[in-house]
């Protein structure tokens, strides 16, 4: 290719002369992340392109083309719809419904009190029980949540972070009750506390003890729950908070490197825990930018893991990821249009080689999704898988001058952020300096101004608006009685359980937290005794203290 | 010349979705208002205490957790109990249309801005509804 470059340059110059006489639309041509894009890409944009070095074959280093040698010819991505609402009993019914419709993995959404480590009867839980996910206070609720769902047959993803260790122990204990040993459990806990400080903001303890809990989980998992993904390093929330695609890529991978360094600093061998790290990215609306982001992510991760952290096991080099379409790209206006947005985003994720995918429902911008909306979202994935032909060919956009140039660009820009983060003293120091938070706030503000000024068009919102539109789609309502019932349930449990056993287990946990032991066995014992999540969190909060943000805007 | 309008942007509830709150806070500041942002996870008591302490004209509540039917009335009640019912309450977030109607009719909020509202609309609403001496 290289020897033809002068000829191509001549051709391009001629074309440039002709095309510069044509008037373009009055529009700033850039990605949704404000990255400028050229009007045309040619071999001149990737002059040093080297297939073996830059891409490799699928399933081979540096994995730009995908993590499996046969990708979707082996099996499709896991179609994993995030769901959970009200109480364990209602959510259990929704899971059984989803499994009967052909969904292949479960993904549990918890309500805010559960996410923040409060029991349903805590004053701070008032009005929030079962609203945005399912309320889980104790092992009793977890047993109900998976009633009739054999844990050795499904893989389960749980979106929990600050109290991840506790909910994970409840899942392990539920497996024990079903007779499924922990070695057979498969699934993921999000457990990514760094992005909580950066973007999602559901924290409890300060960063240092939070990182200790995470390395405790790494250590326990490699001995007892070897098939579990111990952390899902998440860019999704960073993007939803308003970041650009490059920021999502760079901050997420920087978090990943921080977990690797923490694990190694805790004395673990990198190849013992790195294969169980997984990632979670956003699928936003700018099609090619997203595809380039996923490809760049795989390549950066593989190179760093091998070259910087000295990982020897190829499984440590693999960046496996879950994707969710962008909630923030959806509009409350003309919500049916969200089906189309989600479909393009999902197609981008598939072309980018995702391992699992959640497609948002059209009504999620208004409330929790109805069954009909969830079904359309799942069908969207099935249409991509079974009808479009896209999954037949591995990484079909490789070699596109644009996609390769953009992949390189994403990598270069991410490297600039890595250097900046290092200059600031690492990820924890950058969080403390509000660096990530300010970068994201700036990007979010820039985007909103562009929409308000119509420099960026959002269909149905600032252009093509239906006057006097009234939304006539069904909305899922949560009955307020659910909160009262859940409060009664946890209070009844506290009266009926063996409270001596609970107190003994919690005191043992307190001692472990004050020392240097791995805390997981003590949390597991507390859970088995039916200590509530709120009680366990309270013990750790008393030992570790609470994180306080410095609000900026 | 009249003094500048003072706004408290508050994030009650347990969720961490502060993108909207921060964009609004910055936009109102750029529009010439004095803005205080509470940060996340505020209880209604904390919101009202801050509103009174900062002597604001209007409180903007950003709620995406689904707890709006509990939080708006609670904050209005606490303002009234503390003799601060001259402070207006506006809000935004994922709030279904029928809840918006119920909250406004119940007098629990002066105005609710749903997704898609421009910053200019919010600024214009504050300027025409908040009277400063």
XYZ file of C-alpha atoms in Angstrom:
686
model
C 0.000 0.000 0.000
C 2.767 2.410 1.012
C 4.419 2.653 -2.414
C 1.144 3.868 -3.930
C 0.787 6.753 -1.490
C 2.190 9.480 -3.781
C -0.321 8.545 -6.490
C -3.149 8.576 -3.994
C -1.979 11.964 -2.762
C -2.155 13.319 -6.328
C -5.645 11.933 -6.801
C -6.700 13.339 -3.491
C -5.363 16.794 -4.361
C -7.346 16.774 -7.597
C -10.476 15.734 -5.779
C -9.875 18.388 -3.133
C -9.761 21.071 -5.796
C -13.065 19.956 -7.281
C -14.876 19.447 -3.969
C -13.742 22.736 -2.456
C -15.858 24.543 -5.036
C -18.969 22.882 -3.593
C -20.788 24.490 -0.754
C -21.282 22.350 2.371
C -24.206 22.415 4.744
C -23.864 24.935 7.550
C -22.848 22.392 10.186
C -19.819 21.712 12.340
C -18.744 18.265 11.210
C -17.705 16.412 14.336
C -18.685 13.367 16.350
C -21.247 13.546 19.144
C -18.190 13.927 21.410
C -17.079 17.028 19.503
C -14.175 15.260 17.851
C -13.680 16.813 14.397
C -13.935 14.385 11.484
C -12.632 14.763 7.940
C -14.932 14.538 4.972
C -12.962 11.687 3.442
C -10.514 9.050 4.632
C -7.998 7.368 2.351
C -4.845 5.252 2.790
C -3.094 8.577 3.481
C -4.795 8.648 6.894
C -3.255 5.352 7.962
C 0.151 5.435 6.214
C 1.873 3.123 8.728
C -0.974 0.621 8.934
C 0.357 -2.815 9.841
C -2.231 -5.588 10.177
C -0.178 -7.862 12.402
C 0.989 -5.122 14.736
C -2.158 -2.967 14.896
C -4.914 -5.542 14.633
C -3.792 -9.143 14.806
C -6.156 -11.963 13.969
C -9.371 -12.362 15.973
C -8.548 -14.037 19.257
C -4.898 -13.003 18.945
C -2.830 -10.223 20.439
C -3.514 -7.281 20.503
C -7.134 -8.413 20.024
C -8.263 -5.317 18.114
C -10.453 -7.565 15.953
C -12.106 -9.360 18.850
C -11.452 -11.701 21.755
C -12.554 -14.986 20.187
C -11.087 -16.564 17.056
C -14.574 -17.244 15.668
C -16.539 -14.438 17.376
C -20.301 -14.637 16.687
C -20.002 -17.697 14.466
C -19.412 -19.618 17.699
C -22.226 -18.052 19.626
C -23.947 -14.686 19.714
C -23.311 -12.163 22.428
C -25.290 -12.738 25.631
C -28.583 -10.861 25.426
C -28.775 -9.574 28.930
C -31.599 -7.205 29.855
C -31.121 -5.316 33.101
C -34.246 -5.695 35.199
C -35.518 -5.472 38.714
C -38.211 -3.568 40.510
C -40.418 -3.622 43.549
C -39.810 -6.662 45.706
C -37.891 -9.879 45.219
C -41.128 -11.688 44.421
C -42.144 -9.339 41.563
C -38.626 -9.326 40.135
C -38.447 -13.104 40.321
C -41.547 -13.245 38.115
C -39.995 -10.771 35.624
C -36.808 -12.906 35.437
C -38.795 -16.038 34.736
C -40.691 -14.124 32.026
C -37.444 -12.921 30.430
C -35.891 -16.397 30.527
C -39.025 -17.814 28.871
C -38.659 -15.214 26.072
C -35.192 -16.435 25.180
C -33.001 -14.175 27.275
C -29.771 -15.936 28.131
C -28.506 -14.210 31.258
C -29.934 -12.258 34.167
C -28.993 -8.767 35.220
C -30.241 -7.512 38.554
C -31.128 -3.865 39.124
C -31.320 -2.942 42.800
C -33.252 -0.063 44.300
C -31.401 2.972 45.648
C -31.467 1.987 49.341
C -29.928 -1.393 48.428
C -27.324 0.338 46.243
C -26.415 2.740 49.040
C -26.378 0.118 51.802
C -29.536 1.132 53.689
C -32.219 -1.308 54.807
C -35.745 -0.638 53.579
C -36.845 0.655 56.995
C -34.025 3.205 57.315
C -35.297 6.828 57.335
C -33.163 7.602 54.267
C -34.944 4.863 52.322
C -38.302 6.633 52.622
C -40.051 6.772 49.259
C -37.243 4.942 47.438
C -37.944 1.286 48.226
C -38.422 -0.794 45.064
C -38.554 2.300 42.824
C -35.641 1.912 40.428
C -34.812 -1.695 41.142
C -35.479 -4.501 43.549
C -35.160 -4.101 47.323
C -32.850 -6.678 48.906
C -32.339 -6.432 52.639
C -31.143 -9.891 53.556
C -30.405 -13.399 52.362
C -34.129 -14.065 52.722
C -34.893 -11.618 49.887
C -32.093 -13.032 47.724
C -33.515 -16.553 48.149
C -36.898 -15.259 46.951
C -35.308 -13.388 44.037
C -33.849 -16.617 42.609
C -36.595 -18.982 43.680
C -37.020 -21.630 40.989
C -34.023 -20.333 39.007
C -31.139 -22.817 39.343
C -27.949 -20.826 39.888
C -25.798 -23.392 38.118
C -27.836 -22.831 34.929
C -27.908 -19.020 34.606
C -25.230 -16.403 34.752
C -26.183 -13.372 36.775
C -24.900 -9.849 36.654
C -25.507 -7.697 39.707
C -25.244 -3.938 39.554
C -23.880 -3.260 42.985
C -20.755 -1.367 43.926
C -20.129 0.035 47.403
C -21.891 -2.920 49.082
C -20.982 -5.415 46.322
C -19.208 -7.787 48.708
C -22.412 -8.226 50.747
C -24.776 -8.896 47.842
C -22.212 -11.252 46.312
C -22.082 -13.174 49.613
C -25.894 -13.335 49.602
C -25.749 -14.832 46.100
C -23.124 -17.370 47.195
C -25.263 -18.268 50.223
C -28.357 -18.619 47.994
C -26.332 -21.052 45.878
C -25.482 -23.015 49.040
C -29.207 -23.269 49.876
C -29.891 -24.592 46.353
C -27.019 -27.063 46.679
C -24.879 -25.257 44.098
C -21.242 -24.946 45.205
C -19.624 -21.530 44.782
C -17.143 -22.981 42.269
C -20.024 -23.417 39.808
C -21.465 -19.922 40.058
C -21.078 -17.687 37.026
C -21.797 -14.026 36.734
C -20.552 -10.556 37.446
C -20.675 -8.012 40.211
C -20.106 -4.483 39.019
C -17.956 -3.725 42.079
C -16.318 -0.741 40.368
C -16.029 1.826 43.119
C -13.665 4.146 41.246
C -16.296 5.126 38.706
C -18.668 5.800 41.606
C -16.423 8.589 42.852
C -15.939 9.748 39.252
C -19.450 9.598 37.839
C -22.192 7.455 39.305
C -21.772 8.768 42.858
C -23.106 5.813 44.828
C -20.366 5.546 47.393
C -20.300 4.652 51.085
C -16.735 4.386 52.413
C -13.651 6.417 51.460
C -11.526 5.142 48.549
C -8.774 3.273 50.436
C -10.952 0.839 52.436
C -13.162 0.473 49.354
C -10.135 -0.665 47.364
C -9.271 -3.128 50.135
C -12.752 -4.679 49.894
C -12.204 -5.079 46.158
C -8.827 -6.776 46.472
C -10.362 -9.016 49.184
C -12.972 -10.039 46.611
C -10.257 -10.765 43.996
C -8.453 -13.008 46.455
C -11.561 -14.854 47.649
C -12.878 -15.338 44.112
C -9.722 -16.900 42.737
C -9.836 -19.501 45.523
C -13.585 -20.157 45.830
C -15.589 -18.593 42.989
C -13.208 -18.960 40.062
C -15.760 -18.429 37.279
C -17.029 -15.135 38.652
C -16.212 -11.772 37.072
C -15.123 -9.858 40.124
C -15.366 -6.372 38.709
C -17.055 -4.830 35.719
C -14.960 -1.769 35.064
C -17.529 0.654 33.859
C -17.419 3.461 31.383
C -21.180 3.387 31.009
C -21.887 5.765 33.873
C -18.983 8.025 32.989
C -20.556 8.492 29.564
C -24.065 8.929 30.951
C -22.726 11.637 33.261
C -21.821 13.530 30.106
C -18.290 12.514 29.146
C -16.995 12.263 25.607
C -16.189 8.893 24.030
C -12.464 9.463 24.594
C -13.024 10.322 28.249
C -15.139 7.206 28.676
C -12.387 5.099 27.131
C -9.496 6.720 28.990
C -11.047 7.032 32.454
C -12.409 3.479 32.359
C -9.114 1.931 31.340
C -7.281 4.092 33.901
C -9.620 2.646 36.555
C -8.797 -0.816 35.251
C -5.081 -0.184 35.584
C -5.674 1.077 39.139
C -7.411 -2.213 40.070
C -4.567 -4.204 38.551
C -2.034 -2.170 40.510
C -4.080 -2.528 43.727
C -4.293 -6.296 43.277
C -0.563 -6.564 42.661
C 0.176 -4.277 45.631
C -1.954 -6.595 47.806
C 0.442 -9.399 46.876
C -1.669 -11.161 44.256
C -0.182 -12.534 41.058
C -1.578 -10.538 38.161
C -2.494 -13.679 36.206
C -4.514 -14.977 39.172
C -7.061 -12.163 39.052
C -6.721 -10.241 35.779
C -8.579 -12.863 33.680
C -11.686 -12.211 35.799
C -11.734 -8.470 35.203
C -14.399 -7.438 32.725
C -15.570 -4.148 31.284
C -18.818 -2.330 30.663
C -19.120 0.315 27.974
C -21.777 2.629 26.658
C -23.099 2.332 23.108
C -23.820 5.909 22.141
C -25.366 7.251 18.980
C -22.238 8.191 17.004
C -21.877 4.910 15.178
C -18.254 4.868 13.971
C -16.846 6.643 17.009
C -18.278 3.902 19.210
C -16.931 1.082 17.089
C -13.481 2.696 17.120
C -13.738 3.067 20.904
C -14.280 -0.661 21.488
C -11.487 -1.633 19.115
C -9.061 0.833 20.703
C -10.029 -0.370 24.192
C -9.071 -3.965 23.404
C -5.755 -2.948 21.899
C -4.729 -0.593 24.716
C -5.661 -3.100 27.423
C -3.798 -5.986 25.785
C -0.630 -3.953 25.312
C -0.580 -2.567 28.835
C -1.345 -5.871 30.504
C 1.401 -7.620 28.609
C 4.035 -4.945 28.425
C 3.555 -2.848 31.553
C 2.112 -5.322 34.077
C 3.955 -8.374 32.783
C 0.881 -10.611 32.545
C 1.832 -13.933 30.952
C -1.569 -15.596 30.639
C -3.227 -14.467 27.385
C -6.549 -14.439 29.281
C -5.175 -11.497 31.275
C -4.698 -9.564 28.042
C -8.311 -9.910 26.900
C -10.677 -7.032 27.325
C -14.123 -8.638 27.501
C -17.013 -6.249 27.772
C -20.715 -5.797 28.302
C -22.487 -2.967 26.519
C -25.611 -0.991 27.222
C -27.144 1.403 24.747
C -27.052 5.039 25.820
C -29.864 6.034 28.149
C -28.776 9.647 27.772
C -29.368 9.538 24.006
C -33.052 8.751 24.481
C -35.710 11.431 24.433
C -38.917 11.878 26.375
C -40.415 13.410 23.233
C -41.788 10.988 20.631
C -40.477 8.055 22.698
C -41.082 5.525 19.908
C -38.083 7.089 18.127
C -35.955 5.617 20.900
C -36.464 2.169 19.382
C -34.580 3.351 16.302
C -31.797 5.028 18.274
C -31.333 1.920 20.374
C -31.173 -0.299 17.306
C -28.328 1.701 15.742
C -26.471 1.793 19.031
C -26.867 -1.947 19.472
C -25.603 -2.539 15.941
C -22.522 -0.452 16.784
C -21.865 -2.575 19.872
C -22.108 -5.766 17.819
C -19.786 -4.408 15.134
C -17.433 -3.482 17.975
C -17.377 -7.070 19.218
C -19.295 -6.937 22.502
C -19.655 -10.047 24.698
C -23.061 -9.105 26.067
C -25.616 -6.417 25.455
C -28.494 -4.618 27.100
C -30.790 -2.663 24.810
C -32.761 0.114 26.490
C -36.509 0.206 26.261
C -38.146 3.173 24.570
C -39.902 4.305 27.743
C -36.907 4.253 30.110
C -36.503 7.984 29.892
C -39.949 8.278 31.488
C -40.001 5.473 34.033
C -39.109 1.818 34.484
C -39.937 -0.105 31.304
C -43.159 -1.959 30.688
C -43.108 -5.599 29.520
C -44.014 -4.621 25.976
C -41.171 -2.106 25.741
C -38.723 -4.639 27.182
C -39.826 -7.197 24.611
C -39.228 -4.779 21.720
C -35.775 -4.005 23.099
C -34.889 -7.690 23.274
C -36.355 -8.326 19.813
C -34.083 -5.562 18.499
C -31.076 -7.651 19.478
C -32.595 -10.803 18.030
C -33.201 -9.035 14.704
C -29.550 -7.948 14.584
C -28.449 -11.472 15.455
C -30.731 -13.490 13.206
C -31.750 -11.220 10.330
C -29.169 -8.561 9.452
C -26.236 -10.812 8.598
C -23.905 -8.527 10.558
C -22.643 -11.252 12.915
C -21.612 -13.536 10.048
C -18.288 -11.795 9.485
C -15.736 -11.009 12.173
C -14.870 -7.327 12.702
C -16.192 -6.429 9.245
C -15.178 -2.767 9.434
C -11.455 -3.503 9.860
C -9.443 -1.921 7.093
C -11.887 0.932 6.649
C -9.652 3.988 6.372
C -12.025 5.916 8.606
C -12.497 3.247 11.265
C -8.766 2.479 11.487
C -7.812 6.173 11.589
C -10.448 6.810 14.255
C -9.303 3.782 16.270
C -5.755 5.178 16.214
C -7.015 8.619 17.168
C -8.995 7.268 20.137
C -5.893 5.461 21.353
C -3.701 8.559 21.010
C -6.177 10.759 22.855
C -6.577 8.166 25.621
C -2.801 8.016 26.044
C -2.780 11.786 26.618
C -5.265 11.321 29.456
C -3.224 8.460 30.957
C -0.202 10.769 31.041
C -2.230 13.531 32.683
C -3.637 11.152 35.313
C -0.140 9.895 36.076
C 1.151 13.460 36.342
C -1.558 14.115 38.943
C -0.455 11.153 41.033
C -2.790 8.426 39.781
C -6.514 7.724 39.768
C -7.210 8.235 43.500
C -5.300 11.528 43.520
C -7.139 12.663 40.376
C -10.484 11.864 42.040
C -9.421 13.852 45.087
C -8.535 16.783 42.808
C -11.962 16.537 41.112
C -10.133 16.136 37.809
C -12.422 13.526 36.220
C -15.522 15.138 37.668
C -14.643 18.545 36.214
C -13.703 17.158 32.782
C -17.050 15.352 32.594
C -19.027 18.356 33.851
C -17.377 20.541 31.215
C -18.220 18.087 28.432
C -21.829 17.730 29.623
C -22.260 21.484 29.733
C -20.722 21.956 26.297
C -23.112 19.365 24.845
C -26.216 20.881 26.469
C -25.344 24.354 25.185
C -24.874 22.975 21.683
C -28.332 21.391 21.823
C -29.913 24.551 23.220
C -28.341 26.604 20.429
C -29.349 24.036 17.807
C -25.745 23.480 16.828
C -26.634 19.880 17.461
C -29.990 18.521 16.397
C -31.890 16.018 18.512
C -34.886 14.796 16.531
C -38.162 15.541 18.260
C -36.481 17.752 20.872
C -35.088 20.814 19.135
C -36.141 20.028 15.570
C -39.019 18.055 14.013
C -41.041 18.726 17.132
C -44.669 17.627 17.291
C -46.650 20.517 18.704
C -48.982 19.686 21.583
C -47.548 16.218 21.785
C -48.956 14.074 24.524
C -47.208 10.889 25.443
C -49.623 8.019 25.152
C -47.491 5.066 26.067
C -48.111 3.001 29.165
C -45.975 3.721 32.224
C -45.057 1.150 34.833
C -46.288 2.328 38.228
C -44.848 1.099 41.491
C -47.508 0.628 44.154
C -46.580 2.530 47.371
C -47.835 -0.477 49.342
C -44.692 -2.316 48.212
C -42.531 -0.141 50.453
C -44.725 -0.806 53.475
C -44.659 -4.563 52.828
C -40.888 -4.637 52.424
C -40.386 -2.629 55.614
C -42.643 -5.075 57.486
C -40.703 -8.025 56.039
C -37.278 -6.848 57.222
C -38.631 -5.920 60.651
C -40.217 -9.338 61.033
C -36.940 -10.983 60.043
C -35.048 -9.107 62.767
C -37.457 -10.517 65.346
C -37.459 -14.104 64.133
C -33.779 -14.806 63.421
C -31.154 -15.947 65.936
C -29.902 -12.527 67.027
C -27.065 -13.927 69.134
C -25.654 -15.529 66.030
C -26.088 -12.276 64.083
C -24.313 -10.193 66.716
C -21.447 -12.689 67.011
C -20.928 -12.673 63.240
C -21.032 -8.877 63.037
C -18.487 -8.511 65.867
C -16.153 -10.957 64.139
C -16.515 -8.868 60.973
C -15.704 -5.694 62.913
C -12.489 -7.263 64.215
C -11.501 -8.376 60.732
C -12.176 -4.919 59.316
C -10.047 -3.315 62.023
C -7.201 -5.719 61.229
C -5.823 -6.875 57.897
C -7.664 -10.181 57.336
C -9.676 -10.821 54.212
C -13.175 -9.636 55.165
C -15.177 -11.827 52.762
C -15.482 -14.962 54.959
C -16.775 -12.769 57.790
C -19.305 -11.034 55.565
C -20.435 -14.440 54.302
C -20.955 -15.670 57.871
C -22.974 -12.555 58.713
C -25.126 -13.048 55.629
C -25.705 -16.726 56.449
C -26.930 -15.638 59.896
C -29.439 -13.330 58.132
C -27.761 -10.097 59.180
C -29.232 -7.397 56.953
C -27.214 -5.477 54.431
C -27.768 -2.272 56.396
C -26.381 -3.852 59.566
C -23.270 -5.120 57.820
C -22.673 -1.756 56.129
C -23.121 0.006 59.466
C -20.346 -2.073 61.048
C -17.980 -1.243 58.188
C -19.053 2.410 58.177
C -18.137 2.650 61.867
C -14.691 1.235 61.124
C -13.955 2.985 57.820
C -15.958 6.215 57.957
C -17.946 7.756 55.126
C -16.866 9.444 51.898
C -17.782 13.086 51.412
C -17.641 14.763 48.003
C -16.571 18.298 47.323
C -19.443 19.435 45.070
C -18.441 21.228 41.881
C -20.316 22.380 38.813
C -30.439 48.177 40.538
C -32.040 45.055 41.934
C -29.951 42.391 43.600
C -29.165 39.106 41.923
C -31.527 36.156 42.174
C -30.247 33.465 44.549
C -30.835 29.838 43.685
C -30.177 26.624 45.586
C -29.734 23.649 43.259
C -30.358 20.589 45.384
C -30.077 16.886 44.825
C -32.314 15.088 47.323
C -32.669 11.354 47.423
C -30.168 8.544 47.204
C -29.377 8.417 43.484
C -26.229 9.903 42.025
C -27.513 11.309 38.749
C -26.105 14.815 39.076
C -25.503 15.614 35.398
C -28.683 17.679 35.095
C -28.219 19.426 38.430
C -24.702 20.483 37.565
C -25.562 21.658 34.052
C -28.435 23.752 35.437
C -26.302 25.169 38.262
C -23.675 26.296 35.806
C -26.179 27.690 33.323
C -27.971 29.729 35.989
C -24.651 31.099 37.181
C -23.795 32.018 33.579
C -27.182 33.748 33.382
C -26.120 36.036 36.226
C -27.728 34.332 39.215
C -26.024 33.424 42.470
C -26.038 29.648 42.664
C -25.361 27.264 45.518
C -25.174 23.536 44.744
C -25.727 21.170 47.664
C -24.025 18.082 46.284
C -25.610 14.655 46.380
C -27.696 12.544 48.750
C -29.350 15.384 50.637
C -32.216 14.735 53.031
C -35.219 17.099 52.825
C -34.077 18.558 56.171
C -30.624 19.320 54.776
C -32.107 20.918 51.646
C -34.392 23.196 53.667
C -31.648 24.118 56.112
C -29.362 25.102 53.233
C -32.138 27.084 51.539
C -32.778 29.126 54.669
C -29.121 29.532 55.560
C -28.217 30.682 52.042
C -31.290 32.946 51.962
C -32.278 31.841 48.467
C -35.258 32.918 46.398
C -35.810 29.602 44.730
C -34.881 25.971 45.254
C -34.362 23.730 42.231
C -34.766 20.023 42.989
C -33.312 17.442 40.631
C -34.912 14.042 41.166
C -34.322 10.946 39.045
C -34.894 8.255 41.636
C -38.669 8.014 41.375
C -39.101 9.388 44.897
C -40.514 12.747 43.752
C -44.004 12.165 45.186
C -42.428 11.855 48.637
C -39.684 14.477 48.370
C -41.491 17.512 46.916
C -44.271 17.575 49.547
C -41.794 16.926 52.355
C -39.589 19.850 51.331
C -42.564 22.209 50.882
C -43.863 21.221 54.304
C -40.512 21.787 55.980
C -40.145 25.196 54.316
C -43.571 26.184 55.627
C -42.837 24.879 59.116
C -39.701 27.020 59.170
C -41.499 30.145 58.042
C -39.808 30.058 54.653
C -42.788 29.471 52.390
C -41.825 32.514 50.330
C -39.046 30.367 48.817
C -40.242 28.908 45.536
C -39.643 25.284 44.647
C -39.048 24.136 41.095
C -37.911 20.736 39.943
C -36.776 18.502 37.134
C -35.986 14.892 36.352
C -37.759 11.749 35.232
C -41.195 12.748 36.452
C -44.205 11.340 34.563
C -46.796 13.832 33.273
C -49.572 12.781 35.627
C -47.276 13.154 38.642
C -46.301 16.633 37.427
C -49.977 17.539 37.370
C -50.605 16.129 40.825
C -47.577 17.895 42.339
C -48.518 21.256 40.826
C -52.189 20.980 41.738
C -51.283 19.981 45.284
C -49.157 23.098 45.587
C -46.024 21.037 46.219
C -44.031 22.798 43.515
C -44.297 25.978 41.456
C -42.971 24.428 38.258
C -41.496 21.191 36.920
C -39.202 21.015 33.916
C -39.166 17.674 32.183
C -36.426 16.277 29.875
C -35.881 18.349 26.740
C -36.427 21.726 28.434
C -33.859 24.279 27.317
C -31.783 26.240 29.764
C -33.228 29.453 28.284
C -36.736 28.328 29.240
C -35.690 27.738 32.839
C -33.867 31.066 33.064
C -36.892 32.853 31.597
C -39.233 31.154 34.059
C -37.125 32.154 37.048
C -36.758 35.717 35.821
C -40.475 36.188 35.371
C -41.600 34.381 38.526
C -39.013 35.306 41.118
C -39.413 38.849 42.404
C -36.368 40.461 43.937
C -36.384 43.866 45.574
